């Protein structure tokens, strides 16, 4: 199975046109769900997707500790098995799945009440903990942005923020325990970037204590609305991050602690090289008509590797060639032109607006995917779920489905999961 971006018409001589075929099928699914779905089945789909994500995350943790019950990756990829977790594929693809599942689980826990709260907390924490072995910076950023956006909605109270602090405290504890177990148990790959920092005793311990203290202080007082305060905090964080990025790229002398934000060809695991080259191709090498409608499917792979010298340089720089932009928006720009990028951004904007209006956790999930897709590519195991969630975002809220409807939806969800697993391991 080729993991292709939607703008690609074929990355393999054996599967010509599969990228465009995938996009066509996803569009058909979107239309069918938009026509026949109702708001009552959305919570049921949440549960099916969250449960599936939990199963995949359990398998991913087993894979991380060198246990492969499905005998799927390490038997066939002994030299590159550290790049694969669970049933989705590459760690970036698994991270994309987490960006869809974490906001749904976190939303159920943060806004939920009743006897099921411990189970909701366990599911949310398990899915969040999957970010540790995945180690994908795009997934960490996507999940963080999605959960923060969820906390900016109107229903946010100080007690909701207390639950968020408990969730982050649990995540910090998981990271530190993982780092400790890595000293005595065999593991597949070293903890990376955010996962490694969170697992350090000093960093993780301080964050754990601060989160626990924040949860206690916020929970002991009567609940009050906190949406406005969270929006101010999030705007402040965005301004600080933007200022730090500009400083890292405009100052002649960059402080060491800002160097990771300095954009060059080695930036973001060598994505900077591909992005710079594709931007030059779009702005300087393409005709006005090509800029409007793109170069067509699989154009990115062909333009990134036009000759043997380019292939050798990319292999020397990255260890392997890039067959895509590792940025869905740039991929659409080159393959589909400005028109294609405008359509994709319009689709996402409409789905996000509807999602946050009708089902905030669903809107947050789509936002998390959009953020991580800026650093990754789409693939058949996750990309269709974006269209399913986008279609469900347009349905009006209604009472949860019960009786036969609930059984039909649950059975359909299980059949979909079974079908995906059969495709992946047949």
XYZ file of N, CA, C and O in Angstrom, residues 320-415:
384
model
N 17.548 9.317 3.020
C 16.634 8.785 2.011
C 16.019 9.974 1.283
O 16.097 11.109 1.751
N 15.381 9.711 0.148
C 14.762 10.796 -0.610
C 13.398 11.138 -0.012
O 12.773 10.317 0.659
N 12.955 12.375 -0.263
C 11.590 12.773 0.053
C 10.736 12.496 -1.182
O 11.057 12.938 -2.284
N 9.623 11.770 -0.995
C 8.717 11.549 -2.123
C 7.481 12.434 -2.031
O 6.554 12.301 -2.824
N 7.464 13.344 -1.046
C 6.360 14.290 -0.917
C 6.881 15.531 -0.211
O 8.013 15.557 0.281
N 6.038 16.551 -0.118
C 6.456 17.812 0.490
C 6.530 17.735 2.008
O 7.123 18.600 2.641
N 5.920 16.721 2.615
C 5.782 16.660 4.075
C 5.118 17.941 4.597
O 5.470 18.458 5.643
N 4.180 18.412 3.818
C 3.366 19.572 4.157
C 2.166 19.523 3.212
O 2.299 19.776 2.021
N 0.988 19.156 3.749
C -0.169 18.957 2.879
C -0.530 20.217 2.106
O -0.958 20.151 0.957
N -0.367 21.374 2.719
C -0.745 22.622 2.057
C 0.192 22.925 0.885
O -0.252 23.327 -0.196
N 1.497 22.725 1.095
C 2.454 22.918 0.010
C 2.261 21.862 -1.074
O 2.429 22.143 -2.265
N 1.903 20.643 -0.665
C 1.623 19.571 -1.618
C 0.459 19.959 -2.533
O 0.531 19.790 -3.749
N -0.603 20.480 -1.951
C -1.743 20.915 -2.761
C -1.369 22.080 -3.666
O -1.856 22.166 -4.807
N -0.523 22.979 -3.175
C -0.142 24.141 -3.978
C 0.611 23.723 -5.231
O 0.352 24.231 -6.326
N 1.549 22.787 -5.091
C 2.345 22.359 -6.244
C 1.540 21.443 -7.164
O 1.579 21.586 -8.388
N 0.801 20.514 -6.591
C 0.075 19.537 -7.410
C -1.234 20.100 -7.961
O -1.603 19.807 -9.098
N -1.936 20.884 -7.155
C -3.235 21.405 -7.592
C -3.265 22.882 -7.851
O -4.311 23.424 -8.226
N -2.145 23.571 -7.624
C -2.079 24.999 -7.874
C -2.809 25.810 -6.825
O -3.316 25.292 -5.824
N -2.884 27.111 -7.078
C -3.569 28.001 -6.142
C -5.044 27.637 -6.018
O -5.628 27.746 -4.937
N -5.638 27.174 -7.099
C -7.051 26.773 -7.059
C -7.241 25.570 -6.150
O -8.182 25.520 -5.346
N -6.358 24.580 -6.270
C -6.463 23.398 -5.420
C -6.241 23.711 -3.958
O -6.964 23.203 -3.083
N -5.261 24.566 -3.664
C -5.008 24.942 -2.277
C -6.181 25.738 -1.713
O -6.572 25.533 -0.550
N -6.763 26.623 -2.520
C -7.912 27.401 -2.064
C -9.088 26.494 -1.732
O -9.769 26.682 -0.713
N -9.328 25.494 -2.558
C -10.437 24.560 -2.304
C -10.195 23.764 -1.027
O -11.119 23.570 -0.224
N -8.963 23.291 -0.826
C -8.661 22.506 0.376
C -8.784 23.365 1.628
O -9.379 22.932 2.625
N -8.252 24.571 1.601
C -8.357 25.462 2.762
C -9.811 25.853 3.021
O -10.236 25.945 4.189
N -10.581 26.055 1.956
C -11.992 26.354 2.131
C -12.753 25.197 2.746
O -13.625 25.391 3.606
N -12.412 23.991 2.328
C -13.033 22.793 2.903
C -12.721 22.688 4.392
O -13.632 22.461 5.216
N -11.458 22.881 4.752
C -11.079 22.803 6.160
C -11.726 23.911 6.981
O -12.219 23.668 8.086
N -11.733 25.129 6.447
C -12.310 26.257 7.188
C -13.798 26.021 7.447
O -14.298 26.263 8.557
N -14.515 25.554 6.439
C -15.948 25.297 6.607
C -16.190 24.204 7.639
O -17.077 24.328 8.502
N -15.401 23.126 7.561
C -15.563 22.033 8.520
C -15.226 22.480 9.939
O -15.916 22.100 10.894
N -14.178 23.289 10.088
C -13.807 23.779 11.417
C -14.896 24.687 11.999
O -15.255 24.576 13.178
N -15.422 25.591 11.179
C -16.466 26.500 11.668
C -17.705 25.730 12.100
O -18.275 25.990 13.172
N -18.107 24.750 11.292
C -19.278 23.951 11.652
C -19.000 23.082 12.871
O -19.861 22.913 13.737
N -17.797 22.531 12.923
C -17.463 21.649 14.041
C -17.483 22.372 15.374
O -18.084 21.895 16.344
N -16.835 23.529 15.455
C -16.809 24.264 16.717
C -18.194 24.815 17.081
O -18.492 25.001 18.256
N -19.040 25.029 16.084
C -20.379 25.517 16.368
C -21.287 24.388 16.869
O -22.050 24.576 17.827
N -21.200 23.212 16.255
C -22.117 22.119 16.590
C -21.544 21.127 17.596
O -22.233 20.712 18.535
N -20.294 20.724 17.400
C -19.649 19.728 18.262
C -18.205 20.161 18.496
O -17.311 19.779 17.719
N -17.932 20.957 19.534
C -16.574 21.492 19.741
C -15.460 20.440 19.743
O -14.403 20.696 19.150
N -15.627 19.254 20.378
C -14.529 18.276 20.299
C -14.213 17.844 18.867
O -13.055 17.603 18.524
N -15.252 17.774 18.037
C -15.038 17.403 16.640
C -14.272 18.496 15.905
O -13.337 18.214 15.131
N -14.648 19.750 16.153
C -13.902 20.851 15.552
C -12.456 20.874 16.008
O -11.540 21.136 15.216
N -12.229 20.570 17.294
C -10.860 20.534 17.813
C -10.059 19.421 17.160
O -8.862 19.582 16.875
N -10.704 18.271 16.909
C -10.009 17.161 16.246
C -9.571 17.549 14.840
O -8.443 17.256 14.417
N -10.449 18.207 14.106
C -10.095 18.658 12.758
C -8.987 19.707 12.801
O -8.090 19.716 11.936
N -9.023 20.580 13.803
C -7.959 21.581 13.940
C -6.625 20.909 14.246
O -5.589 21.289 13.682
N -6.632 19.910 15.126
C -5.400 19.191 15.437
C -4.811 18.525 14.209
O -3.597 18.569 13.979
N -5.672 17.920 13.388
C -5.186 17.296 12.157
C -4.593 18.342 11.216
O -3.533 18.124 10.613
N -5.279 19.488 11.073
C -4.793 20.524 10.160
C -3.427 21.042 10.589
O -2.549 21.287 9.747
N -3.222 21.199 11.900
C -1.933 21.695 12.389
C -0.831 20.686 12.102
O 0.241 21.041 11.581
N -1.056 19.404 12.427
C 0.005 18.419 12.198
C 0.240 18.185 10.716
O 1.338 17.830 10.304
N -0.799 18.397 9.878
C -0.616 18.170 8.445
C 0.313 19.199 7.816
O 0.793 19.001 6.703
N 0.573 20.296 8.517
C 1.545 21.273 8.025
C 2.951 20.686 8.017
O 3.839 21.199 7.334
N 3.165 19.601 8.755
C 4.487 18.976 8.844
C 4.477 17.531 8.360
O 5.455 16.815 8.537
N 3.379 17.079 7.783
C 3.281 15.669 7.451
C 2.553 15.506 6.123
O 2.272 16.479 5.417
N 2.225 14.253 5.793
C 1.502 13.939 4.567
C 0.286 13.098 4.937
O 0.204 12.522 6.019
N -0.687 13.042 4.038
C -1.879 12.240 4.280
C -1.615 10.797 3.867
O -0.707 10.500 3.107
N -2.438 9.897 4.396
C -2.296 8.485 4.043
C -3.657 7.814 4.159
O -4.554 8.312 4.849
N -3.859 6.662 3.489
C -5.185 6.049 3.429
C -5.778 5.668 4.771
O -6.999 5.603 4.905
N -4.973 5.401 5.789
C -5.509 4.963 7.066
C -6.125 6.067 7.899
O -6.930 5.797 8.786
N -5.765 7.336 7.661
C -6.238 8.448 8.483
C -7.015 9.467 7.655
O -8.018 10.023 8.124
N -6.590 9.721 6.442
C -7.186 10.773 5.612
C -8.699 10.628 5.452
O -9.427 11.623 5.543
N -9.250 9.409 5.225
C -10.716 9.299 5.106
C -11.458 9.732 6.362
O -12.594 10.230 6.278
N -10.846 9.547 7.527
C -11.505 9.943 8.769
C -11.724 11.458 8.821
O -12.681 11.928 9.438
N -10.838 12.218 8.184
C -10.999 13.676 8.145
C -12.293 14.024 7.414
O -13.053 14.899 7.849
N -12.581 13.338 6.323
C -13.802 13.613 5.570
C -15.034 13.152 6.339
O -16.086 13.793 6.276
N -14.913 12.046 7.067
C -16.035 11.586 7.893
C -16.350 12.615 8.973
O -17.511 12.996 9.179
N -15.315 13.084 9.675
C -15.522 14.076 10.726
C -16.034 15.394 10.144
O -16.884 16.064 10.747
N -15.525 15.782 8.976
C -15.986 17.020 8.351
C -17.462 16.926 7.983
O -18.213 17.903 8.125
N -17.905 15.762 7.514
C -19.316 15.582 7.180
C -20.184 15.610 8.436
O -21.261 16.220 8.455
N -19.727 14.962 9.499
C -20.482 14.950 10.748
C -20.551 16.338 11.372
O -21.494 16.650 12.100
N -19.531 17.165 11.099
C -19.527 18.524 11.671
C -20.704 19.347 11.186
O -21.132 20.279 11.869
N -21.241 19.030 10.023
C -22.339 19.802 9.472
C -23.711 19.381 9.961
O -24.708 20.014 9.607
N -23.792 18.311 10.754
C -25.087 17.859 11.261
C -25.468 18.636 12.505
O -24.622 18.980 13.330
N -26.738 18.901 12.651
C -27.222 19.655 13.802
C -27.272 18.758 15.030
O -27.622 17.579 14.929
N -26.899 19.269 16.204
C -26.958 18.453 17.419
C -28.380 17.977 17.698
O -29.357 18.680 17.453
N -28.499 16.748 18.200
C -29.792 16.171 18.564
C -29.558 15.128 19.637
O -28.408 14.761 19.906
N -30.585 14.612 20.289
C -30.385 13.601 21.328
C -29.645 12.387 20.797
O -29.772 12.039 19.614
N -28.837 11.722 21.631
C -28.081 10.555 21.191
C -28.980 9.477 20.627
O -30.108 9.282 21.082
N -28.479 8.783 19.631
C -29.235 7.687 19.032
C -29.345 6.533 20.007
O -28.447 6.255 20.779
N -30.501 5.877 19.981
C -30.716 4.749 20.889
C -31.300 3.588 20.111
O -31.649 3.689 18.930
N -31.470 2.475 20.802
C -32.133 1.312 20.222
C -31.402 0.762 19.020
O -30.179 0.603 19.011
N -32.184 0.453 17.964
C -31.612 -0.177 16.780
C -30.605 0.724 16.084
O -29.623 0.239 15.523
N -30.842 2.037 16.108
C -29.904 2.949 15.454
C -28.530 2.845 16.079
O -27.507 2.800 15.380
N -28.492 2.803 17.410
C -27.210 2.688 18.105
C -26.509 1.388 17.745
O -25.294 1.353 17.523
N -27.287 0.316 17.654
C -26.675 -0.986 17.321
C -26.136 -0.986 15.904
O -25.054 -1.513 15.637
N -26.900 -0.396 14.996
C -26.446 -0.352 13.600
C -25.166 0.464 13.475
O -24.207 0.061 12.800
N -25.121 1.627 14.130
C -23.931 2.473 14.062
C -22.730 1.764 14.685
O -21.619 1.771 14.138
N -22.944 1.134 15.847
C -21.845 0.425 16.504
C -21.340 -0.719 15.644
O -20.130 -0.927 15.490
N -22.280 -1.480 15.052
C -21.865 -2.595 14.183
C -21.120 -2.075 12.965
O -20.107 -2.651 12.540
N -21.617 -0.974 12.381
C -20.922 -0.407 11.228
C -19.526 0.058 11.564
O -18.585 -0.135 10.791
N -19.387 0.676 12.755
C -18.058 1.106 13.176
C -17.103 -0.060 13.345
O -15.940 -0.013 12.916
N -17.589 -1.127 13.956
C -16.740 -2.306 14.145
C -16.363 -2.932 12.802
O -15.235 -3.394 12.606
N -17.315 -2.958 11.862
C -17.008 -3.503 10.540
C -15.956 -2.659 9.828
O -15.074 -3.195 9.146
